[in-house]
Amino acid sequence: MALYIYPTSANLSDSLAEAYFHNEDYQNAILNYKKSLKLNPENQNAINRLKQLKE
């Protein structure tokens, strides 16, 4: 719900991606990590997770 209120929050997109990641929904995790990176290209967590998911 928070993303509906703050759709440009890189942190919220990253947090949602983490939830998807931990629930093994990797497709949605990747989509949200990419969205987070688009909003904040310096998001190191998203960079690391995307590398991990490509392995």
PDB file of C-alpha atoms in Angstrom:
ATOM      1  CA  MET A   1       0.000   0.000   0.000  1.00  0.00           C
ATOM      2  CA  ALA A   2       2.877   2.352   0.731  1.00  0.00           C
ATOM      3  CA  LEU A   3       4.016   2.162  -2.903  1.00  0.00           C
ATOM      4  CA  TYR A   4       0.634   3.497  -3.979  1.00  0.00           C
ATOM      5  CA  ILE A   5       1.215   6.522  -1.771  1.00  0.00           C
ATOM      6  CA  TYR A   6       4.937   6.874  -2.599  1.00  0.00           C
ATOM      7  CA  PRO A   7       5.407   5.315  -6.066  1.00  0.00           C
ATOM      8  CA  THR A   8       8.802   6.951  -6.536  1.00  0.00           C
ATOM      9  CA  SER A   9      10.355   5.559  -3.366  1.00  0.00           C
ATOM     10  CA  ALA A  10      13.402   3.480  -4.252  1.00  0.00           C
ATOM     11  CA  ASN A  11      13.566   2.171  -0.688  1.00  0.00           C
ATOM     12  CA  LEU A  12       9.994   0.873  -0.760  1.00  0.00           C
ATOM     13  CA  SER A  13      10.579  -0.846  -4.101  1.00  0.00           C
ATOM     14  CA  ASP A  14      13.705  -2.438  -2.680  1.00  0.00           C
ATOM     15  CA  SER A  15      11.830  -3.596   0.420  1.00  0.00           C
ATOM     16  CA  LEU A  16       9.068  -5.123  -1.681  1.00  0.00           C
ATOM     17  CA  ALA A  17      11.709  -6.857  -3.797  1.00  0.00           C
ATOM     18  CA  GLU A  18      13.258  -8.285  -0.630  1.00  0.00           C
ATOM     19  CA  ALA A  19       9.880  -9.686   0.426  1.00  0.00           C
ATOM     20  CA  TYR A  20       9.434 -11.320  -2.977  1.00  0.00           C
ATOM     21  CA  PHE A  21      13.001 -12.634  -2.817  1.00  0.00           C
ATOM     22  CA  HIS A  22      12.474 -14.248   0.576  1.00  0.00           C
ATOM     23  CA  ASN A  23       9.214 -15.794  -0.653  1.00  0.00           C
ATOM     24  CA  GLU A  24      11.136 -17.211  -3.645  1.00  0.00           C
ATOM     25  CA  ASP A  25       9.077 -15.168  -6.121  1.00  0.00           C
ATOM     26  CA  TYR A  26      12.165 -14.265  -8.083  1.00  0.00           C
ATOM     27  CA  GLN A  27      10.371 -12.830 -11.119  1.00  0.00           C
ATOM     28  CA  ASN A  28       8.647 -10.137  -9.046  1.00  0.00           C
ATOM     29  CA  ALA A  29      11.801  -9.617  -7.000  1.00  0.00           C
ATOM     30  CA  ILE A  30      13.766  -8.859 -10.163  1.00  0.00           C
ATOM     31  CA  LEU A  31      11.087  -6.446 -11.419  1.00  0.00           C
ATOM     32  CA  ASN A  32      11.117  -4.517  -8.162  1.00  0.00           C
ATOM     33  CA  TYR A  33      14.909  -4.478  -7.800  1.00  0.00           C
ATOM     34  CA  LYS A  34      15.086  -3.028 -11.311  1.00  0.00           C
ATOM     35  CA  LYS A  35      12.456  -0.429 -10.433  1.00  0.00           C
ATOM     36  CA  SER A  36      14.416   0.490  -7.320  1.00  0.00           C
ATOM     37  CA  LEU A  37      17.595   0.867  -9.378  1.00  0.00           C
ATOM     38  CA  LYS A  38      15.808   3.049 -11.898  1.00  0.00           C
ATOM     39  CA  LEU A  39      14.780   5.349  -9.048  1.00  0.00           C
ATOM     40  CA  ASN A  40      18.159   5.138  -7.298  1.00  0.00           C
ATOM     41  CA  PRO A  41      21.024   3.839  -9.475  1.00  0.00           C
ATOM     42  CA  GLU A  42      23.315   3.698  -6.434  1.00  0.00           C
ATOM     43  CA  ASN A  43      21.209   1.122  -4.562  1.00  0.00           C
ATOM     44  CA  GLN A  44      23.906  -1.404  -3.746  1.00  0.00           C
ATOM     45  CA  ASN A  45      21.494  -3.952  -2.302  1.00  0.00           C
ATOM     46  CA  ALA A  46      19.525  -4.100  -5.557  1.00  0.00           C
ATOM     47  CA  ILE A  47      22.743  -4.374  -7.565  1.00  0.00           C
ATOM     48  CA  ASN A  48      23.972  -7.250  -5.394  1.00  0.00           C
ATOM     49  CA  ARG A  49      20.653  -9.100  -5.408  1.00  0.00           C
ATOM     50  CA  LEU A  50      20.283  -8.844  -9.189  1.00  0.00           C
ATOM     51  CA  LYS A  51      23.775 -10.277  -9.593  1.00  0.00           C
ATOM     52  CA  GLN A  52      22.856 -13.071  -7.191  1.00  0.00           C
ATOM     53  CA  LEU A  53      19.650 -13.848  -9.088  1.00  0.00           C
ATOM     54  CA  LYS A  54      21.486 -14.037 -12.419  1.00  0.00           C
ATOM     55  CA  GLU A  55      23.777 -16.774 -11.085  1.00  0.00           C
TER      56      GLU A  55
END
